[in-house]
Coordinates of C-alpha atoms in Angstrom, one line a residue:
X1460 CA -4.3 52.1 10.5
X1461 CA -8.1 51.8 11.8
X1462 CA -7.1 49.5 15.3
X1463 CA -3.6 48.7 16.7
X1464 CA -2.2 45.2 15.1
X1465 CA -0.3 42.8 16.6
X1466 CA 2.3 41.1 13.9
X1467 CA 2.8 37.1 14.2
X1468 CA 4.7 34.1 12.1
X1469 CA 2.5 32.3 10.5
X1470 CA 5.1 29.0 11.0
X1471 CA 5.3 29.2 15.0
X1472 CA 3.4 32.1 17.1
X1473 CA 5.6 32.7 20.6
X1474 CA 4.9 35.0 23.0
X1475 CA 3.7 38.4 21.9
X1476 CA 6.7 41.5 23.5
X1477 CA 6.3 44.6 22.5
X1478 CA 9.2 45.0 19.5
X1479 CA 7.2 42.7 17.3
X1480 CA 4.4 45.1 17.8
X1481 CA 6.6 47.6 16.6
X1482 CA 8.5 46.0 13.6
X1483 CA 5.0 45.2 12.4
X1484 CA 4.0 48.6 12.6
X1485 CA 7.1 49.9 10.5
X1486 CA 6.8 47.2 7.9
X1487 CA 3.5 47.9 7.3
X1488 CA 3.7 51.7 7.0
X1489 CA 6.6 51.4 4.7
X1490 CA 5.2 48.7 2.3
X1491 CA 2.5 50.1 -0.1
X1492 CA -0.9 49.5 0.9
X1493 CA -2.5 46.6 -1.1
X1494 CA -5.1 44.1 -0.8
X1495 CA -2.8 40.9 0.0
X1496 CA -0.5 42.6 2.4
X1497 CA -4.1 43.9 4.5
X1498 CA -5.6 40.5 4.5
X1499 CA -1.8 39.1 5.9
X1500 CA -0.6 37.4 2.3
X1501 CA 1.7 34.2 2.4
X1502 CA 4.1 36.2 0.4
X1503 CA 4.6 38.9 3.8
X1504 CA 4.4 36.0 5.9
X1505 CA 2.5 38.3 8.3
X1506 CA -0.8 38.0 10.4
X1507 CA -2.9 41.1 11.3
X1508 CA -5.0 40.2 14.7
X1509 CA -6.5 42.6 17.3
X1510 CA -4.9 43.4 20.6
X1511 CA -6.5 44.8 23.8
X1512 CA -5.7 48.1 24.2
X1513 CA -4.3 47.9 27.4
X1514 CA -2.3 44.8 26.9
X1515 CA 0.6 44.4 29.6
X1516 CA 2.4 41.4 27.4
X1517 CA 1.3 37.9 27.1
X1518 CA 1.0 34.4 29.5
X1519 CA 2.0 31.5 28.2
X1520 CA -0.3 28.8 29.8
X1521 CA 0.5 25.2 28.6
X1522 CA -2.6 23.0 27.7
X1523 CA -3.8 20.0 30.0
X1524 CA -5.3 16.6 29.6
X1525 CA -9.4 17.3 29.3
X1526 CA -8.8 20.9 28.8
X1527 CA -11.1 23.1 26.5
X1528 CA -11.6 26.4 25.6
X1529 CA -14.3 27.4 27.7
X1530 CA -12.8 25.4 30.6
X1531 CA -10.0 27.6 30.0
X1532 CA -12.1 30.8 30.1
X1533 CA -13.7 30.1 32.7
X1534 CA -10.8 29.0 34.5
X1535 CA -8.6 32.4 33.7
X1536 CA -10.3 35.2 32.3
X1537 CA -12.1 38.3 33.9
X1538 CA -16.2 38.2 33.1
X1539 CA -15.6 40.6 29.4
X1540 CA -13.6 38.1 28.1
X1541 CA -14.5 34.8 26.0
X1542 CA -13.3 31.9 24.7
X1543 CA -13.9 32.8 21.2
X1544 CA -11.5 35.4 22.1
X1545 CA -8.7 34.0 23.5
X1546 CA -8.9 31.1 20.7
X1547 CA -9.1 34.3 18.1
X1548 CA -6.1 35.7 19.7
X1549 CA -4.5 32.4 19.4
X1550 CA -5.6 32.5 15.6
X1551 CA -7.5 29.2 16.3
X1552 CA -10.9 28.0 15.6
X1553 CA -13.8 28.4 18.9
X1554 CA -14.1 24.9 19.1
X1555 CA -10.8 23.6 18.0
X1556 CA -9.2 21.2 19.8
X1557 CA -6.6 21.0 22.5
X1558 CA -3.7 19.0 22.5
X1559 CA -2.0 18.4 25.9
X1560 CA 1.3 19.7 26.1
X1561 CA 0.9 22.8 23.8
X1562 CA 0.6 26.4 24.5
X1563 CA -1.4 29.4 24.2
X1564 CA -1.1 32.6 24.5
X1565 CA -2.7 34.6 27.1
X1566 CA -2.9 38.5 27.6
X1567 CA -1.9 39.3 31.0
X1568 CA -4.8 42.2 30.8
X1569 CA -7.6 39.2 29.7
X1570 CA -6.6 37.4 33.0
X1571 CA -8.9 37.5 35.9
X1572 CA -7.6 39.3 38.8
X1573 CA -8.7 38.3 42.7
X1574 CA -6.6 40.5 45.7
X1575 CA -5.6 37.5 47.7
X1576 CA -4.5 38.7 51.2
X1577 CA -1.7 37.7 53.7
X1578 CA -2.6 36.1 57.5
X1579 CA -0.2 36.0 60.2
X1580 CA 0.2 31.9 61.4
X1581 CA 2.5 32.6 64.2
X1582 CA 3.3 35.5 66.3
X1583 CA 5.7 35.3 69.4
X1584 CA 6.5 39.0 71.1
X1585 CA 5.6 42.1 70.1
X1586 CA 4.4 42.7 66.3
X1587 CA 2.5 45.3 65.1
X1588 CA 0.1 45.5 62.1
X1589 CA 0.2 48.6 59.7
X1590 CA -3.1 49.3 58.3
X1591 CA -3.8 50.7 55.1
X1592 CA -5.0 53.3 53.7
X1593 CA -5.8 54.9 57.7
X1594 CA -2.3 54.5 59.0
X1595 CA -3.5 53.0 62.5
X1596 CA -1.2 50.5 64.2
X1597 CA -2.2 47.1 65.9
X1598 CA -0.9 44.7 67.8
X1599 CA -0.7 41.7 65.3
X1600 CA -2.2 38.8 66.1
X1601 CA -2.1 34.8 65.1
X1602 CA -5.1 34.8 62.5
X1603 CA -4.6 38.9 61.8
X1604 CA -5.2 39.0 57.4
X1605 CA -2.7 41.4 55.8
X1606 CA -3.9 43.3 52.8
X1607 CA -2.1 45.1 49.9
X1608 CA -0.3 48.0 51.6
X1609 CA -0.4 46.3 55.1
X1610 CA 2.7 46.1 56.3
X1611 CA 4.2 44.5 59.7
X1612 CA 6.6 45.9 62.6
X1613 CA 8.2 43.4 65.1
X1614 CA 10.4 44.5 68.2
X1615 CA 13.9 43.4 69.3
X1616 CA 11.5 40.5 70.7
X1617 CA 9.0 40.1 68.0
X1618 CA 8.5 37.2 65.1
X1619 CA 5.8 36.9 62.9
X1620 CA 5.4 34.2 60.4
X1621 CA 2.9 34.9 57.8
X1622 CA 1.3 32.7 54.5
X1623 CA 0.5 34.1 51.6
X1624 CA -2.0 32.8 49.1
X1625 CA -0.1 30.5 47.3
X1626 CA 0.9 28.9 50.2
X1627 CA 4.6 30.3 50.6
X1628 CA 5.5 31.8 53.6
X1629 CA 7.5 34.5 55.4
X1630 CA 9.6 34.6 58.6
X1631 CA 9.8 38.3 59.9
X1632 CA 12.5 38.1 62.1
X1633 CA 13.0 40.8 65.2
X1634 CA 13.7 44.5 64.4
X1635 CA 11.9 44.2 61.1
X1636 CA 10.0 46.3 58.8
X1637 CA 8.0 44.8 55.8
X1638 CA 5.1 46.2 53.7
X1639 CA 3.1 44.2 51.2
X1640 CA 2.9 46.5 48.2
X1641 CA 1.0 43.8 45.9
X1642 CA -0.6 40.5 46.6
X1643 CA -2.5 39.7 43.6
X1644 CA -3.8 36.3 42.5
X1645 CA -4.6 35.8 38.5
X1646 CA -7.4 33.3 37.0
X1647 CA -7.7 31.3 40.6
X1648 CA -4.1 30.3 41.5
X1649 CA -2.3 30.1 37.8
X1650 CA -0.1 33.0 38.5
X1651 CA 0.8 35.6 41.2
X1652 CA 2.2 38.7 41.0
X1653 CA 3.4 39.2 44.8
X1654 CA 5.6 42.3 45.9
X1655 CA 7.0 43.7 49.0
X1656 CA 9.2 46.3 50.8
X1657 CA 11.6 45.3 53.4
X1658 CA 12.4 48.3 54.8
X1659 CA 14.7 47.3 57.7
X1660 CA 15.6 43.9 58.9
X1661 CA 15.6 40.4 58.1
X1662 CA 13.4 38.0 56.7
X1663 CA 13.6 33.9 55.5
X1664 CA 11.5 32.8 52.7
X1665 CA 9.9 29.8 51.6
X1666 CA 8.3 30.5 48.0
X1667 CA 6.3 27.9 46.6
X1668 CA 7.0 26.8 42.9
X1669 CA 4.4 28.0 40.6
X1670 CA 3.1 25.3 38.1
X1671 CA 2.8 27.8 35.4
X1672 CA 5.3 30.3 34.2
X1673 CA 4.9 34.5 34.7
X1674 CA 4.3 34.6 38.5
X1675 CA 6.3 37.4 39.9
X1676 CA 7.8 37.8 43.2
X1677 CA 9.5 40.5 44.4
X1678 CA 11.0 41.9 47.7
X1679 CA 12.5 45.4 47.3
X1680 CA 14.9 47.0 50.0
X1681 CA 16.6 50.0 50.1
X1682 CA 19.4 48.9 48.1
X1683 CA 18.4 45.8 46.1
X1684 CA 14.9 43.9 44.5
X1685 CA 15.0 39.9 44.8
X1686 CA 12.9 38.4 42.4
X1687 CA 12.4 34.4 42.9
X1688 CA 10.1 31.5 41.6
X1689 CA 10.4 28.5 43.7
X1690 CA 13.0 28.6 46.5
X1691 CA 14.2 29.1 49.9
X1692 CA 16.4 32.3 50.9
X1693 CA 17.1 34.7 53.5
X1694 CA 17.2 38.2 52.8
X1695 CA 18.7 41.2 55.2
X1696 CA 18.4 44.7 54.5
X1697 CA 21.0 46.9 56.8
X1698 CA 22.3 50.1 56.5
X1699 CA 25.6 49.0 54.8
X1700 CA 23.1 47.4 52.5
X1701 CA 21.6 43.9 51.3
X1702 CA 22.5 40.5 51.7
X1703 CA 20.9 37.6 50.5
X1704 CA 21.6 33.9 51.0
X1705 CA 20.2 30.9 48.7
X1706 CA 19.6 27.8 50.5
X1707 CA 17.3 26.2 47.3
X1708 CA 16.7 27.3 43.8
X1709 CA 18.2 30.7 42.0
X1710 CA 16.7 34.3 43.1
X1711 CA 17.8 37.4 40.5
X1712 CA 19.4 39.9 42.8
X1713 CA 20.7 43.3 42.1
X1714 CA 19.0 47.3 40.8
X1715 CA 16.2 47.0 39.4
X1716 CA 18.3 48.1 36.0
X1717 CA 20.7 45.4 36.3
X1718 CA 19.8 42.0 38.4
X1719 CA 21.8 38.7 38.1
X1720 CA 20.4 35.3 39.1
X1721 CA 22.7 33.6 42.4
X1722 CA 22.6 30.0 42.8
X1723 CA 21.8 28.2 45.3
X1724 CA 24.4 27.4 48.0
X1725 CA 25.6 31.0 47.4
X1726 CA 25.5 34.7 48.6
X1727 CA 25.3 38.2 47.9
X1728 CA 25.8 41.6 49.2
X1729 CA 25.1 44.3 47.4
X1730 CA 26.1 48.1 49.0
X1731 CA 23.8 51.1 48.4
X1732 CA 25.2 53.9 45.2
X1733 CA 25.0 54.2 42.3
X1734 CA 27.7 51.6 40.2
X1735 CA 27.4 49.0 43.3
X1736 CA 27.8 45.7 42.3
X1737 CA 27.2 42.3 44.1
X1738 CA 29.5 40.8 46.0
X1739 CA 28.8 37.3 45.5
X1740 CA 30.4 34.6 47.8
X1741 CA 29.5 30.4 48.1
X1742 CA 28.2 29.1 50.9
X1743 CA 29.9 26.4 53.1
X1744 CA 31.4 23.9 50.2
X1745 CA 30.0 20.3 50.4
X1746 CA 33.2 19.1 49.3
X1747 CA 37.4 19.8 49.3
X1748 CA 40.0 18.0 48.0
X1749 CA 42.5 15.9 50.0
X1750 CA 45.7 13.7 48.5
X1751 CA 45.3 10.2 48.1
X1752 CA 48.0 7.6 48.7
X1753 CA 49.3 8.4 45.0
X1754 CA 49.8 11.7 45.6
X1755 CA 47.1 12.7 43.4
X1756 CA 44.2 15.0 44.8
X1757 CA 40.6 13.5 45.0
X1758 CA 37.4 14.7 45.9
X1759 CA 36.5 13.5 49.6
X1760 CA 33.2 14.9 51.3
X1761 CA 33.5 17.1 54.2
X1762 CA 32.2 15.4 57.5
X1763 CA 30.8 17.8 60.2
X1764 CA 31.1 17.4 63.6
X1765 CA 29.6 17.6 67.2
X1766 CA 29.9 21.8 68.2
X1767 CA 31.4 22.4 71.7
X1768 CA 29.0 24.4 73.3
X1769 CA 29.5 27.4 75.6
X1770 CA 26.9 29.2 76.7
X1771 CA 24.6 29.2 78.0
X1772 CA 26.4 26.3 80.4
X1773 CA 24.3 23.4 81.8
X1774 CA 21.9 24.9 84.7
X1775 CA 22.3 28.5 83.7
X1776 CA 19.9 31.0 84.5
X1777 CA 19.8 33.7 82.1
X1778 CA 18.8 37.1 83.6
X1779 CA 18.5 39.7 80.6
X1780 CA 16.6 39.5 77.6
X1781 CA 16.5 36.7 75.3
X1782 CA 19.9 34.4 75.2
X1783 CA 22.8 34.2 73.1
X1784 CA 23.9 31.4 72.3
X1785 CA 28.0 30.3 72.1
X1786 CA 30.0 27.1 70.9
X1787 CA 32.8 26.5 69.0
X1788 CA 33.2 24.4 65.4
X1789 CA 35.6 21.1 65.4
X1790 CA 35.4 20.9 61.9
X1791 CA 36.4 22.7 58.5
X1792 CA 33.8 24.5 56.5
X1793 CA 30.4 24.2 58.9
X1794 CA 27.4 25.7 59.0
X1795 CA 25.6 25.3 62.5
X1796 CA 22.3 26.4 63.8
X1797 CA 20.9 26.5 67.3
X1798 CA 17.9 23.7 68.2
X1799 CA 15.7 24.5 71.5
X1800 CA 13.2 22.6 72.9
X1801 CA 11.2 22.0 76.2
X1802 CA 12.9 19.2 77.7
X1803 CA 16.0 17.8 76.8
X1804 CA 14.7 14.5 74.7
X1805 CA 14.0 17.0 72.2
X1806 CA 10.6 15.8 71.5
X1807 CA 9.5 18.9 69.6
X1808 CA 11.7 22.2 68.6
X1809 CA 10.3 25.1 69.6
X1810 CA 12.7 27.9 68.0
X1811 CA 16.1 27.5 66.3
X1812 CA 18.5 30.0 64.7
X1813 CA 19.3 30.3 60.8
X1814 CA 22.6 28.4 59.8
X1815 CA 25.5 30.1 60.7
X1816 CA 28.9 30.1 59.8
X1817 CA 30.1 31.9 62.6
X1818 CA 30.3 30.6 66.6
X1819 CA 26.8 32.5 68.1
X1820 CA 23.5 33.2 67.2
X1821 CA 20.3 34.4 68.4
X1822 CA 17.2 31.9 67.7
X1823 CA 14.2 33.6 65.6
X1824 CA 11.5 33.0 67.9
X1825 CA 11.3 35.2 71.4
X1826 CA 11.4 32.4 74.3
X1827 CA 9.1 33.2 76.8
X1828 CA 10.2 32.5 80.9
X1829 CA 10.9 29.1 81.6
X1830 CA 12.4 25.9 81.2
X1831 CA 14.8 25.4 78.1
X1832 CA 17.8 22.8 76.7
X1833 CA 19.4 23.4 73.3
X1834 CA 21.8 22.0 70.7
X1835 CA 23.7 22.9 68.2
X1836 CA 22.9 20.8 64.5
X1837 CA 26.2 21.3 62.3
X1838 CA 26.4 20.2 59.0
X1839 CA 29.3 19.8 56.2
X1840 CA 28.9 18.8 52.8
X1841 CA 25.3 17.9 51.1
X1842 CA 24.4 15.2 53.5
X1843 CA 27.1 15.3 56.6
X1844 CA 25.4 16.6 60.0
X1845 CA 26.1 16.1 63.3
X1846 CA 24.2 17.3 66.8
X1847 CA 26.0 18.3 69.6
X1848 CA 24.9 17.5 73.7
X1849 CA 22.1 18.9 75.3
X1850 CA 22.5 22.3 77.8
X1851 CA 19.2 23.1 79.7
X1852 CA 19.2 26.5 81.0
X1853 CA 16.3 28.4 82.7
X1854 CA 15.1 31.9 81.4
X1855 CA 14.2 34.3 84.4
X1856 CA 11.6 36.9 83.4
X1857 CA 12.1 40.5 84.6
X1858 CA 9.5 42.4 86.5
X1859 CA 9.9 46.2 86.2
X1860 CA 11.5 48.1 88.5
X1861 CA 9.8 49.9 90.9
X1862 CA 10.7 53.5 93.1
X1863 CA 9.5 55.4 96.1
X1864 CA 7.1 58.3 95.0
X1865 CA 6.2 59.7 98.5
X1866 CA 7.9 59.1 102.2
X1867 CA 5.7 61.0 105.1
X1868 CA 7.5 61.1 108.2
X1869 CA 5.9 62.6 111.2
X1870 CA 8.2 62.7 114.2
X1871 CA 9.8 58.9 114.0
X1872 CA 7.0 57.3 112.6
X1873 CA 7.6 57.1 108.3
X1874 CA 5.1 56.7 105.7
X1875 CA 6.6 54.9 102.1
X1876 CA 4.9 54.1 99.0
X1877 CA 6.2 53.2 95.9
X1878 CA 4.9 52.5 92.2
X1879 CA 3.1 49.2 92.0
X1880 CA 4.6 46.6 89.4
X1881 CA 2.2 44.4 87.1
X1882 CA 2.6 40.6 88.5
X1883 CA 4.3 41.5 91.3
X1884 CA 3.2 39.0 94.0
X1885 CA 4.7 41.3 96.8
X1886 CA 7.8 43.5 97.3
X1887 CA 10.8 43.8 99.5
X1888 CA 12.2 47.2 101.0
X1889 CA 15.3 47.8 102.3
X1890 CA 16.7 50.4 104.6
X1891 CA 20.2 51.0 105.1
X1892 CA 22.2 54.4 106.9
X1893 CA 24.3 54.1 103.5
X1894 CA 23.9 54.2 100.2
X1895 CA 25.5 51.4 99.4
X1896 CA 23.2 49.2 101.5
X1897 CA 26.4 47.9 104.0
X1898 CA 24.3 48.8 106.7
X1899 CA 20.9 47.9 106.7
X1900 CA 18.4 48.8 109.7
X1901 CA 15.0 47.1 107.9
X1902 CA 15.0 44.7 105.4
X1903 CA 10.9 43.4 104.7
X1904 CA 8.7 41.9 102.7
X1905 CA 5.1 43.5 102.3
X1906 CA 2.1 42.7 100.2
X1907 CA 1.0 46.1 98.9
X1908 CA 3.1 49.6 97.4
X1909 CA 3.8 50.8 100.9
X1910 CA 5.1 50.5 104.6
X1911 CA 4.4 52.4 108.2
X1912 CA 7.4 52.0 110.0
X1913 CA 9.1 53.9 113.1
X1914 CA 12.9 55.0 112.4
X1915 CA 15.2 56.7 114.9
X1916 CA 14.7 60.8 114.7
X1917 CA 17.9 63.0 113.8
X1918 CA 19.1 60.4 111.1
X1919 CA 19.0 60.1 107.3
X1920 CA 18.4 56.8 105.9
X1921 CA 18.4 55.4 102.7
X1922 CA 15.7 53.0 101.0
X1923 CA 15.2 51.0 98.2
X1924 CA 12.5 48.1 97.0
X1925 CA 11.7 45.2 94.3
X1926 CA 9.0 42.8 92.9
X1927 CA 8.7 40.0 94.7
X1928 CA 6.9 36.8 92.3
X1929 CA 8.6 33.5 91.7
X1930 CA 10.7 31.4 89.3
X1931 CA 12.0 31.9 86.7
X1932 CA 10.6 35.9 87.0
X1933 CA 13.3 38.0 88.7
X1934 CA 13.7 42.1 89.4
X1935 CA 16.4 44.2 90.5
X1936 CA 16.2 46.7 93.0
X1937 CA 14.7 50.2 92.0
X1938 CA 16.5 53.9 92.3
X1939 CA 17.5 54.8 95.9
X1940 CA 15.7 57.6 97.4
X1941 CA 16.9 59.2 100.5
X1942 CA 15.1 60.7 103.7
X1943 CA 15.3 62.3 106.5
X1944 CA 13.7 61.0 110.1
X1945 CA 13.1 65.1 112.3

């Protein structure tokens, strides 16, 4: 044969795969060549039409009201292709006309193709931009674009939320590795083909449902792919291995050599290996069944309650890091999350948790030093929720500690400094003839890294000193250095 052939009914066309392409090429080497079967006879009930020869399968793209084939065109295809083309591919007429509802056939290849990058809409803590192809590494910033092979690093106290193109968006939750291996628009928005890597970490999705069919999205980890159209999930790669959660719509989970599609309301974990299969379990049930007066068991909807919370208590200060937060369930078969806010009116969450079925949780967004009350929303059941009362807490902020680098002494008289701290207002230095500070000899407060005092000769003293800026930033005291007064 001259040019590759494409074979098609000539009662229904469908979407063009590849095994028609090859049962046409069989039955046409093994029938003899005459005129009728070349010119696609009624008897063979076969079509002969050209295909590109790059074709990558087709797109089905269903017909709308005031559509023609040039609008199409010009709506879809790269600048090489026409729409005599597409409505020859179609084995239609040029200027044949459209009726709403139908389909046509589009080669993926024939589509025009736009890289359509990422941008980063939120970013609390430290995140990180990867840069491709030079490798360099940036602090991400609210605004930052992320192209294809881009990727994002966030600390035990970074978030970044980022938007794609379509409109869905990504939470990168802390300790997280992700890297945009393709983020390619076709024919101006009718379908994606988006793909990533979550190499460590945690992520929640929001993927916006695509109006036409064949968009891809994909997020690989080490030991699963996720591929999704239209839905809501949270997806967790660890070293034991994956774990997804539905929350809306269906995401096909698995190896790429054997995925399964989990519903929504349900989970999976999948374990790295060979022969691994998922472990799928259902979320929180919305219902359970109870015996009625007659014995007989009904259907009654599960009712959540108001959590108990524990910590942090009402007027806490929490020292250390970022908080975590402790109640306890009343209820059967509740899901919870954690609600903070400003002030204790709630008039606008600032950071909450994902929905938990166990009794603490971290929220996603680092909280800066300050002011905070929070909650705890339960729900049971499709439309049961309750909130729990308010805790306000405050956050203290940690200066970094400090140490004595030099101590002079010259008969009694003692020269100290110290390393200067970064928003340190001033710093306090203690003196003691122990080391465990029982017995303290100077105990001040100073503006700059260093003292001039006088100290009895003949002794050995101890010494220590701290940051000194206000509420809610706190320090500890630094190492303990000793010296010795000739």
């Amino acid at each position: 044969m001259g040019q590759q052939a494409v074979a098609t009914s000539s009662v229904a066309r469908g979407p063009i795969r590849l095994w028609p392409f090859v049962m046409a090429a069989m039955v046409l080497c093994a029938m003899p060549a005459s005129g009728d079967v070349a010119r696609g006879s009624a008897n063979a009930e076969l079509t002969l039409a050209p295909a590109p020869a790059d074709s990558d399968g087709d797109w089905t793209y269903t017909i709308k009201p005031d559509d023609t084939p040039a609008a199409i065109a010009d709506r879809l295809l790269s600048e090489n292709r026409s729409a005599g083309q597409l409505m020859g591919y179609n084995s239609r007429a040029r200027d044949a006309a459209l009726e709403p509802g139908n389909t046509l056939q589009v080669p993926v290849q024939w589509l025009e193709r736009r890289p359509r990058p990422a941008r980063a809409i939120a970013v609390r803590g430290q995140a990180w931009r990867t840069s491709h192809p030079e490798g360099t590494r940036d602090l991400l910033d609210e605004g930052d674009r992320l192209n294809v092979g881009d990727g994002v690093r966030t600390a035990s106290d970074g978030y970044a939320r980022i938007r794609l193109a379509d409109g869905s968006t990504l939470a990168i939750e802390p300790d997280s590795r992700l890297q945009f291996n393709r983020l390619t628009q076709y024919g101006r928005g009718a379908m994606a083909d988006t793909r990533m890597n979550l190499k460590q970490g945690r992520i929640e999705t929001h993927v916006e449902p695509t109006e036409e069919n064949g968009s891809r999205f994909e997020i690989h980890t080490p030991s699963a792919v996720a591929a999704v159209r239209g839905t809501r999930f949270g997806l967790e790669t660890r070293e034991d291995g994956t774990l997804l959660e539905v929350r809306e719509g269906e995401v096909w989970f698995g190896t790429r050599q054997d995925m399964q599609p989990i519903r929504e309301g349900y989970s999976a974990f999948l374990s790295p290996g060979p022969g691994s299969e998922p472990v799928i379990r259902p979320l929180p049930p919305t219902s359970q069944l109870a015996s009625n007066a007659d014995g007989l068991e009904s259907e009654v909807p599960l009712q959540a309650r108001p959590a108990t919370l524990q910590t942090p208590a009402q007027d806490a200060t929490v020292k250390q890091g970022q908080p975590e937060f402790e109640w306890s369930l009343q209820g059967d078969s509740e899901q919870a999350r954690v609600e903070v806010a400003r002030s204790a009116a709630f008039e606008e969450t600032i950071a909450t948790s994902t929905w938990e079925t166990g009794d603490s949780a971290r929220v996603n967004e680092p909280l800066e030093p300050g002011q905070y009350c929070w909650r705890v929303a339960t729900r049971a059941g499709g439309d049961s929720t309750a909130t729990s009362p308010v805790n306000c807490f405050r956050l203290a902020g940690s200066l970094d500690a400090t140490r004595v680098i030099s101590a002079n002494t010259i008969d009694d008289r003692v020269n100290l400094y110290w390393q200067s701290v970064d928003s340190a207002d001033g710093y306090r230095i203690q003196i003691a003839e122990d080391r465990e500070f029982e017995r303290i000899v100077q105990d001040r407060e100073v503006s700059e890294p260093e003292i001039r005092m006088r100290l009895d000769p003949g002794e050995r003293y101890h010494v220590r000193v701290k940051g000194l800026a206000p509420p809610p930033m706190h320090s500890d005291w630094g190492e303990v250095r000793e010296i010795a007064v000739e």
